[in-house]
PDB file of C-alpha atoms in Angstrom:
ATOM      1  CA  MET A 284      86.755  49.564 110.921  1.00 38.00           C
ATOM      2  CA  SER A 285      86.458  53.339 111.157  1.00 38.00           C
ATOM      3  CA  VAL A 286      87.642  56.405 109.588  1.00 39.00           C
ATOM      4  CA  GLU A 287      87.813  59.701 111.059  1.00 42.00           C
ATOM      5  CA  THR A 288      85.973  62.211 108.217  1.00 41.00           C
ATOM      6  CA  SER A 289      86.944  65.386 109.941  1.00 44.00           C
ATOM      7  CA  THR A 290      89.974  65.704 111.272  1.00 47.00           C
ATOM      8  CA  SER A 291      90.477  67.295 114.969  1.00 44.00           C
ATOM      9  CA  ALA A 292      92.364  70.376 115.915  1.00 47.00           C
ATOM     10  CA  PRO A 293      95.113  70.924 113.267  1.00 48.00           C
ATOM     11  CA  VAL A 294      98.931  70.066 114.758  1.00 53.00           C
ATOM     12  CA  PHE A 295      99.501  73.874 113.902  1.00 69.00           C
ATOM     13  CA  ASP A 296      98.299  77.360 113.229  1.00 83.00           C
ATOM     14  CA  HIS A 297      97.616  78.572 110.063  1.00 90.00           C
ATOM     15  CA  PRO A 298      95.561  81.585 108.640  1.00 95.00           C
ATOM     16  CA  LEU A 299      94.899  79.342 105.796  1.00 96.00           C
ATOM     17  CA  MET A 300      93.587  76.024 107.804  1.00 96.00           C
ATOM     18  CA  PRO A 301      89.765  76.895 108.223  1.00 96.00           C
ATOM     19  CA  ARG A 302      89.335  77.129 104.520  1.00 97.00           C
ATOM     20  CA  VAL A 303      92.167  74.136 103.320  1.00 97.00           C
ATOM     21  CA  GLU A 304      90.090  72.081 106.117  1.00 96.00           C
ATOM     22  CA  ALA A 305      87.071  72.974 104.699  1.00 97.00           C
ATOM     23  CA  ALA A 306      87.990  72.204 101.203  1.00 97.00           C
ATOM     24  CA  LEU A 307      89.147  68.983 102.119  1.00 97.00           C
ATOM     25  CA  ASP A 308      86.125  67.955 104.341  1.00 97.00           C
ATOM     26  CA  THR A 309      84.037  67.705 101.010  1.00 96.00           C
ATOM     27  CA  LEU A 310      86.312  64.904  99.615  1.00 94.00           C
ATOM     28  CA  ARG A 311      86.933  62.976 103.204  1.00 96.00           C
ATOM     29  CA  PRO A 312      83.736  61.100 102.393  1.00 96.00           C
ATOM     30  CA  TYR A 313      85.217  60.037  99.288  1.00 92.00           C
ATOM     31  CA  LEU A 314      88.403  58.766 100.758  1.00 93.00           C
ATOM     32  CA  ALA A 315      86.369  57.291 103.886  1.00 94.00           C
ATOM     33  CA  THR A 316      84.247  55.066 100.925  1.00 93.00           C
ATOM     34  CA  ASP A 317      87.688  53.743 100.427  1.00 88.00           C
ATOM     35  CA  GLY A 318      88.827  53.395 104.009  1.00 92.00           C
ATOM     36  CA  GLY A 319      91.477  56.664 103.925  1.00 93.00           C
ATOM     37  CA  ASN A 320      91.652  59.983 104.816  1.00 95.00           C
ATOM     38  CA  VAL A 321      93.987  62.198 104.664  1.00 96.00           C
ATOM     39  CA  ARG A 322      95.665  65.010 107.202  1.00 95.00           C
ATOM     40  CA  VAL A 323      97.220  68.124 106.775  1.00 96.00           C
ATOM     41  CA  ALA A 324     100.796  68.066 107.980  1.00 96.00           C
ATOM     42  CA  ASN A 325     101.789  71.809 107.038  1.00 96.00           C
ATOM     43  CA  ILE A 326     101.815  74.700 104.266  1.00 96.00           C
ATOM     44  CA  THR A 327     104.882  76.316 104.150  1.00 95.00           C
ATOM     45  CA  PRO A 328     105.317  79.679 103.872  1.00 94.00           C
ATOM     46  CA  GLU A 329     105.274  79.541  99.798  1.00 96.00           C
ATOM     47  CA  GLY A 330     102.108  77.915  99.583  1.00 96.00           C
ATOM     48  CA  VAL A 331     102.471  74.013  99.634  1.00 97.00           C
ATOM     49  CA  LEU A 332     100.221  72.375 101.473  1.00 97.00           C
ATOM     50  CA  GLN A 333     101.632  68.851 102.444  1.00 96.00           C
ATOM     51  CA  LEU A 334      99.330  66.385 103.134  1.00 96.00           C
ATOM     52  CA  GLU A 335     100.133  62.757 104.941  1.00 95.00           C
ATOM     53  CA  TRP A 336      97.556  59.550 103.705  1.00 94.00           C
ATOM     54  CA  GLN A 337      95.918  57.955 106.475  1.00 93.00           C
ATOM     55  CA  GLY A 338      94.493  54.695 106.125  1.00 91.00           C
ATOM     56  CA  ALA A 339      94.910  52.753 103.201  1.00 89.00           C
ATOM     57  CA  CYS A 340      94.964  55.811 100.846  1.00 84.00           C
ATOM     58  CA  GLY A 341      98.975  55.320 102.344  1.00 82.00           C
ATOM     59  CA  ALA A 342      98.911  52.136  99.877  1.00 84.00           C
ATOM     60  CA  CYS A 343      96.614  52.759  97.437  1.00 82.00           C
ATOM     61  CA  PRO A 344      97.514  53.089  93.776  1.00 84.00           C
ATOM     62  CA  MET A 345      95.601  55.875  93.050  1.00 86.00           C
ATOM     63  CA  SER A 346      97.162  57.965  95.460  1.00 86.00           C
ATOM     64  CA  THR A 347      98.617  60.268  92.954  1.00 87.00           C
ATOM     65  CA  MET A 348      95.634  60.695  90.953  1.00 89.00           C
ATOM     66  CA  THR A 349      93.718  61.118  94.400  1.00 90.00           C
ATOM     67  CA  ARG A 350      96.055  63.722  94.997  1.00 90.00           C
ATOM     68  CA  ALA A 351      95.463  65.697  91.883  1.00 92.00           C
ATOM     69  CA  GLY A 352      91.563  65.704  92.786  1.00 91.00           C
ATOM     70  CA  LEU A 353      92.776  66.984  96.149  1.00 94.00           C
ATOM     71  CA  GLU A 354      95.370  69.722  94.674  1.00 95.00           C
ATOM     72  CA  ASP A 355      92.584  70.770  91.810  1.00 96.00           C
ATOM     73  CA  THR A 356      89.356  71.120  94.582  1.00 96.00           C
ATOM     74  CA  VAL A 357      92.192  73.099  97.289  1.00 98.00           C
ATOM     75  CA  LYS A 358      93.469  75.519  94.850  1.00 98.00           C
ATOM     76  CA  LYS A 359      90.076  76.230  93.234  1.00 98.00           C
ATOM     77  CA  ALA A 360      88.619  76.853  97.275  1.00 98.00           C
ATOM     78  CA  VAL A 361      92.120  78.679  98.323  1.00 98.00           C
ATOM     79  CA  PRO A 362      93.859  80.197  95.625  1.00 98.00           C
ATOM     80  CA  GLU A 363      96.744  80.769  97.850  1.00 98.00           C
ATOM     81  CA  ILE A 364      98.162  77.225  98.141  1.00 98.00           C
ATOM     82  CA  THR A 365     100.516  77.246  95.157  1.00 98.00           C
ATOM     83  CA  ALA A 366     100.472  73.496  95.321  1.00 97.00           C
ATOM     84  CA  VAL A 367      99.589  69.895  96.744  1.00 96.00           C
ATOM     85  CA  GLU A 368     102.041  67.338  98.305  1.00 95.00           C
ATOM     86  CA  ALA A 369     101.122  64.066 100.175  1.00 93.00           C
ATOM     87  CA  ARG A 370     102.758  61.382 101.129  1.00 91.00           C
TER      88      ARG A 370
END
């Protein structure tokens, strides 16, 4: 099974998207090793990054820890992001 390691065009336009995607792209190879990926679903006006798990990440028991790692990386790269939610 092949897992995409970068995203296609975003489903919405947001000025933070290029920086958010760049931060996520540094993590996608690690997600892909376990058959997973993540997609940006939304960035709220309050700066909450909403992600959707893809592939194996959706059912992974470690998804809470993975989300915390994603949040740390994204918030360091894009300080305007106030929180990260994943479903």
